[in-house]
Short mmCIF file of C-alpha atoms in Angstrom, two decimals:
data_model
loop_
_atom_site.label_atom_id
_atom_site.label_comp_id
_atom_site.label_asym_id
_atom_site.label_seq_id
_atom_site.Cartn_x
_atom_site.Cartn_y
_atom_site.Cartn_z
CA UNK W 1 17.01 6.83 -3.86
CA UNK W 2 19.43 5.26 -6.35
CA UNK W 3 17.39 2.69 -8.23
CA UNK W 4 18.17 3.03 -11.95
CA UNK W 5 19.85 -0.03 -13.42
CA UNK W 6 18.48 -2.38 -10.75
CA UNK W 7 16.43 -5.48 -11.52
CA UNK W 8 12.87 -4.80 -12.59
CA UNK W 9 10.08 -7.16 -11.65
CA UNK W 10 8.23 -8.85 -14.54
CA UNK W 11 5.08 -8.86 -12.39
CA UNK W 12 3.74 -5.45 -13.45
CA UNK W 13 0.50 -5.56 -15.41
CA UNK W 14 -0.29 -2.33 -17.29
CA UNK W 15 -4.04 -1.86 -17.76
CA UNK W 16 -3.98 1.90 -18.26
CA UNK W 17 -6.27 2.96 -21.04
CA UNK W 18 -8.20 -0.31 -21.00
CA UNK W 19 -12.00 -0.35 -21.04
CA UNK W 20 -13.55 -1.08 -17.66
CA UNK W 21 -16.99 -2.68 -17.42
CA UNK W 22 -19.74 -0.32 -16.34
CA UNK W 23 -22.47 -1.02 -13.84
CA UNK W 24 -22.66 -2.05 -10.22
CA UNK W 25 -20.11 -4.23 -8.56
CA UNK W 26 -21.19 -7.85 -8.66
CA UNK W 27 -22.45 -9.59 -5.56
CA UNK W 28 -20.78 -12.25 -3.51
CA UNK W 29 -17.42 -12.31 -1.78
CA UNK W 30 -15.84 -9.83 -4.20
CA UNK W 31 -18.41 -7.16 -3.38
CA UNK W 32 -18.05 -7.81 0.34
CA UNK W 33 -14.27 -7.50 0.16
CA UNK W 34 -14.45 -4.28 -1.80
CA UNK W 35 -16.89 -2.91 0.76
CA UNK W 36 -14.39 -3.75 3.51
CA UNK W 37 -11.64 -2.09 1.50
CA UNK W 38 -13.76 1.04 1.15
CA UNK W 39 -14.42 1.14 4.90
CA UNK W 40 -10.74 0.55 5.70
CA UNK W 41 -9.70 3.31 3.32
CA UNK W 42 -12.30 5.71 4.68
CA UNK W 43 -14.23 5.93 1.39
CA UNK W 44 -18.01 6.34 1.33
CA UNK W 45 -19.20 2.87 0.17
CA UNK W 46 -21.87 4.49 -2.01
CA UNK W 47 -19.06 6.00 -4.07
CA UNK W 48 -17.73 2.51 -4.72
CA UNK W 49 -20.99 0.76 -5.56
CA UNK W 50 -22.68 3.46 -7.64
CA UNK W 51 -22.58 3.16 -11.40
CA UNK W 52 -19.54 5.11 -12.62
CA UNK W 53 -20.34 8.70 -13.55
CA UNK W 54 -17.63 8.74 -16.19
CA UNK W 55 -17.03 6.62 -19.27
CA UNK W 56 -13.90 4.65 -18.51
CA UNK W 57 -13.73 3.47 -22.10
CA UNK W 58 -12.53 6.95 -23.00
CA UNK W 59 -9.59 6.88 -20.62
CA UNK W 60 -6.49 7.67 -22.64
CA UNK W 61 -3.82 5.01 -22.97
CA UNK W 62 -0.58 5.67 -21.08
CA UNK W 63 1.48 8.45 -22.57
CA UNK W 64 4.44 7.07 -24.46
CA UNK W 65 6.84 9.62 -23.02
CA UNK W 66 10.22 9.30 -21.33
CA UNK W 67 8.66 10.47 -18.05
CA UNK W 68 5.96 7.81 -18.22
CA UNK W 69 8.47 5.09 -19.04
CA UNK W 70 10.67 6.32 -16.18
CA UNK W 71 7.81 6.03 -13.69
CA UNK W 72 6.83 2.58 -14.88
CA UNK W 73 10.47 1.47 -14.59
CA UNK W 74 10.54 2.91 -11.07
CA UNK W 75 7.45 0.96 -10.01
CA UNK W 76 8.84 -2.27 -11.52
CA UNK W 77 12.17 -1.71 -9.76
CA UNK W 78 10.61 -1.07 -6.34
CA UNK W 79 8.43 -4.16 -6.81
CA UNK W 80 11.57 -6.12 -7.68
CA UNK W 81 13.24 -4.97 -4.49
CA UNK W 82 10.20 -6.05 -2.45
CA UNK W 83 10.31 -9.47 -4.10
CA UNK W 84 14.00 -9.94 -3.32
CA UNK W 85 13.68 -8.71 0.25
CA UNK W 86 10.57 -10.62 1.26
CA UNK W 87 11.70 -13.80 -0.50
CA UNK W 88 14.81 -13.76 1.69
CA UNK W 89 12.86 -12.99 4.87
CA UNK W 90 10.42 -15.83 4.17
CA UNK W 91 13.26 -18.19 3.28
CA UNK W 92 15.02 -17.39 6.56
CA UNK W 93 11.88 -18.46 8.43
CA UNK W 94 11.38 -21.65 6.42
CA UNK W 95 8.57 -20.28 4.27
CA UNK W 96 8.17 -19.63 0.56
CA UNK W 97 7.23 -16.16 -0.62
CA UNK W 98 4.75 -15.92 -3.48
CA UNK W 99 5.24 -12.85 -5.67
CA UNK W 100 2.15 -10.66 -6.09
CA UNK W 101 1.21 -8.82 -9.27
CA UNK W 102 1.06 -5.03 -9.43
CA UNK W 103 -1.61 -3.63 -11.74
CA UNK W 104 -1.26 -0.11 -13.13
CA UNK W 105 -4.61 1.44 -14.01
CA UNK W 106 -6.06 4.82 -14.85
CA UNK W 107 -9.31 6.05 -13.33
CA UNK W 108 -11.01 2.75 -12.57
CA UNK W 109 -10.25 -0.95 -12.59
CA UNK W 110 -11.91 -4.36 -12.26
CA UNK W 111 -10.35 -6.57 -9.61
CA UNK W 112 -11.27 -9.91 -8.06
CA UNK W 113 -12.50 -7.83 -5.11
CA UNK W 114 -14.80 -5.78 -7.37
CA UNK W 115 -14.74 -2.44 -9.13
CA UNK W 116 -12.14 0.00 -7.78
CA UNK W 117 -11.59 3.70 -8.39
CA UNK W 118 -8.51 5.88 -8.31
CA UNK W 119 -10.18 7.86 -5.49
CA UNK W 120 -9.65 4.84 -3.22
CA UNK W 121 -5.92 5.22 -3.58
CA UNK W 122 -3.67 2.18 -4.02
CA UNK W 123 -5.17 -1.03 -2.67
CA UNK W 124 -4.41 -4.72 -2.33
CA UNK W 125 -6.92 -7.43 -3.24
CA UNK W 126 -6.28 -10.74 -1.41
CA UNK W 127 -8.51 -12.73 -3.78
CA UNK W 128 -6.19 -12.27 -6.75
CA UNK W 129 -3.06 -11.30 -4.77
CA UNK W 130 -2.64 -8.09 -6.73
CA UNK W 131 -1.78 -4.53 -5.80
CA UNK W 132 -3.72 -1.90 -7.78
CA UNK W 133 -2.10 1.47 -8.39
CA UNK W 134 -3.13 4.55 -10.33
CA UNK W 135 0.14 6.46 -10.55
CA UNK W 136 -1.73 9.75 -10.33
CA UNK W 137 -1.73 9.03 -6.59
CA UNK W 138 1.94 9.98 -6.60
CA UNK W 139 0.90 13.46 -7.76
CA UNK W 140 -1.55 13.60 -4.85
CA UNK W 141 1.17 12.45 -2.48
CA UNK W 142 3.40 15.30 -3.58
CA UNK W 143 0.88 18.09 -4.10
CA UNK W 144 -2.07 17.35 -1.82
CA UNK W 145 -0.24 15.61 1.02
CA UNK W 146 2.99 17.59 0.67
CA UNK W 147 5.08 14.41 0.75
CA UNK W 148 7.18 14.44 -2.44
CA UNK W 149 10.08 12.18 -3.32
CA UNK W 150 10.77 8.81 -4.88
CA UNK W 151 11.27 7.09 -1.54
CA UNK W 152 7.90 8.38 -0.35
CA UNK W 153 6.43 6.73 -3.44
CA UNK W 154 8.39 3.54 -2.72
CA UNK W 155 6.94 3.55 0.80
CA UNK W 156 3.40 3.55 -0.66
CA UNK W 157 4.18 0.48 -2.75
CA UNK W 158 5.96 -1.24 0.13
CA UNK W 159 2.93 -0.62 2.39
CA UNK W 160 0.61 -2.37 -0.07
CA UNK W 161 3.08 -5.25 -0.39
CA UNK W 162 2.92 -5.38 3.41
CA UNK W 163 -0.75 -6.32 3.04
CA UNK W 164 0.29 -9.13 0.70
CA UNK W 165 2.71 -10.38 3.35
CA UNK W 166 -0.12 -10.31 5.90
CA UNK W 167 -2.27 -12.30 3.49
CA UNK W 168 0.41 -14.95 2.99
CA UNK W 169 0.99 -15.24 6.75
CA UNK W 170 -2.72 -15.65 7.48
CA UNK W 171 -2.90 -12.41 9.49
CA UNK W 172 -5.54 -10.91 7.21
CA UNK W 173 -7.77 -13.97 7.66
CA UNK W 174 -7.48 -13.71 11.44
CA UNK W 175 -8.48 -10.04 11.29
CA UNK W 176 -11.48 -10.90 9.10
CA UNK W 177 -12.64 -13.40 11.72
CA UNK W 178 -12.41 -10.73 14.42
CA UNK W 179 -14.40 -8.31 12.27
CA UNK W 180 -17.14 -10.90 11.71
CA UNK W 181 -17.34 -11.99 15.33
CA UNK W 182 -17.14 -8.50 16.82
CA UNK W 183 -18.22 -5.83 14.30
CA UNK W 184 -17.81 -3.09 16.90
CA UNK W 185 -14.06 -3.74 16.80
CA UNK W 186 -13.81 -3.63 12.99
CA UNK W 187 -12.24 -0.17 12.82
CA UNK W 188 -9.86 -0.86 15.69
CA UNK W 189 -8.44 -4.04 14.15
CA UNK W 190 -8.28 -2.35 10.74
CA UNK W 191 -6.00 0.26 12.30
CA UNK W 192 -3.77 -2.47 13.73
CA UNK W 193 -3.61 -4.18 10.34
CA UNK W 194 -2.66 -0.93 8.60
CA UNK W 195 -0.04 0.00 11.19
CA UNK W 196 1.52 -3.42 10.79
CA UNK W 197 1.69 -2.87 7.02
CA UNK W 198 3.50 0.41 7.76
CA UNK W 199 5.91 -1.49 9.99
CA UNK W 200 6.44 -4.10 7.27
CA UNK W 201 7.23 -1.27 4.85
CA UNK W 202 9.86 -0.15 7.34
CA UNK W 203 11.30 -3.68 7.47
CA UNK W 204 11.50 -3.66 3.68
CA UNK W 205 13.46 -0.39 3.71
CA UNK W 206 15.80 -1.69 6.40
CA UNK W 207 16.50 -5.04 4.76
CA UNK W 208 16.74 -3.64 1.24
CA UNK W 209 19.42 -1.12 2.13
CA UNK W 210 21.43 -4.00 3.61
CA UNK W 211 21.05 -6.05 0.42
CA UNK W 212 24.44 -6.50 -1.25
CA UNK W 213 23.26 -5.20 -4.62
CA UNK W 214 21.50 -2.23 -3.02
CA UNK W 215 24.53 -1.43 -0.88
CA UNK W 216 26.74 -1.39 -3.94
CA UNK W 217 24.46 1.24 -5.43
CA UNK W 218 24.10 3.18 -2.16
CA UNK W 219 20.37 2.58 -2.47
CA UNK W 220 19.35 5.13 0.17
CA UNK W 221 20.41 8.72 -0.31
CA UNK W 222 20.45 11.44 2.36
CA UNK W 223 16.88 12.50 3.05
CA UNK W 224 15.23 9.32 1.74
CA UNK W 225 14.17 8.04 5.14
CA UNK W 226 12.73 11.45 5.94
CA UNK W 227 10.64 11.29 2.73
CA UNK W 228 9.05 8.02 3.81
CA UNK W 229 8.52 9.26 7.36
CA UNK W 230 6.82 12.38 6.09
CA UNK W 231 4.57 10.37 3.78
CA UNK W 232 3.58 8.05 6.64
CA UNK W 233 2.69 10.99 8.87
CA UNK W 234 0.89 13.08 6.24
CA UNK W 235 -1.65 10.35 5.43
CA UNK W 236 -2.69 9.67 9.01
CA UNK W 237 -6.43 9.50 9.65
CA UNK W 238 -6.37 12.57 11.88
CA UNK W 239 -4.79 14.75 9.18
CA UNK W 240 -7.11 13.43 6.47
CA UNK W 241 -10.22 13.88 8.61
CA UNK W 242 -9.22 17.41 9.59
CA UNK W 243 -8.68 18.25 5.92
CA UNK W 244 -12.01 16.73 4.84
CA UNK W 245 -14.26 17.57 7.80
CA UNK W 246 -12.52 20.17 9.88
CA UNK W 247 -12.66 17.90 12.94
CA UNK W 248 -11.37 14.51 14.07
CA UNK W 249 -13.33 11.37 15.07
CA UNK W 250 -10.73 8.94 16.51
CA UNK W 251 -13.20 6.04 16.84
CA UNK W 252 -13.69 6.13 13.06
CA UNK W 253 -9.98 5.81 12.29
CA UNK W 254 -9.14 2.95 9.91
CA UNK W 255 -5.40 3.52 9.27
CA UNK W 256 -4.14 5.17 12.44
CA UNK W 257 -3.09 8.66 13.39
CA UNK W 258 -0.15 10.47 11.83
CA UNK W 259 1.89 9.80 14.97
CA UNK W 260 1.05 6.09 14.97
CA UNK W 261 1.85 5.59 11.28
CA UNK W 262 5.14 7.43 11.71
CA UNK W 263 6.11 5.46 14.79
CA UNK W 264 5.33 2.04 13.32
CA UNK W 265 7.22 2.71 10.11
CA UNK W 266 10.17 3.89 12.20
CA UNK W 267 9.96 0.74 14.32
CA UNK W 268 10.22 -1.52 11.30
CA UNK W 269 12.91 0.63 9.71
CA UNK W 270 15.09 0.79 12.82
CA UNK W 271 14.86 -2.90 13.75
CA UNK W 272 14.25 -4.82 10.52
CA UNK W 273 12.50 -7.36 12.73
CA UNK W 274 9.15 -9.05 12.17
CA UNK W 275 8.76 -9.45 15.94
CA UNK W 276 8.90 -5.68 16.31
CA UNK W 277 5.79 -5.35 14.10
CA UNK W 278 3.28 -7.16 16.33
CA UNK W 279 0.80 -4.28 16.44
CA UNK W 280 -1.90 -6.57 17.84
CA UNK W 281 -0.11 -7.12 21.15
CA UNK W 282 1.60 -3.79 21.67
CA UNK W 283 0.81 -0.65 23.59
CA UNK W 284 -0.29 2.16 21.30
CA UNK W 285 0.20 5.90 21.74
#
């Protein structure tokens, strides 16, 4: 992925090394949303709502090293590409895209949706329209999930931005209504929401490589698409459950199987079409 020298988004907020308030997550809508996030991400809610077992005030500030600066530049560049791509897509449909913020944190973070931990992985909070990312997840992606590569990392960011797109389009609100009216379908619609975010990430990759500036840089290199496809497949619910439990419970899936995540990213990447990403009215493998 050739990204150096491209425009960097100014919408990156670096909170690494900042003190995070201790104690339980506050009540109200923020706590409810964080609980939903935990369930969607497959995290034990008790792990989210318990008082932190570590002192986040001792988290070291970001290392002032060339490697750290390189990674922050990478995140800002990928975010910039998502802004350019989705702004154009929204403009083409007569809408206005609103840029989200991306918050870098280390260990734990306060969001408008409550207290989040790195163990949750990257997440999007619709209340403050921010993506939260502990960049140590990229190490997990490479080492634990065996999905290395900068385009695999870009896919992770693009997936979370996909949730922002869903929020702006009102899709997330519609899913919340379904969850409230029919709790037994909560997991099923969560899967559809996540698969659509995968498809939107594919649209981003498709449209970005066709962008004039990206084309001039030959944005995608040989093997990049395979990196994203591998990342999508390696973090499927079936693989994660087998790793954690040794068995699979399909009815508890919240993100979709490896095959589903792979197929929906491919669908967005091959078509570049929003219509192709209607996971809610499509047949699923």
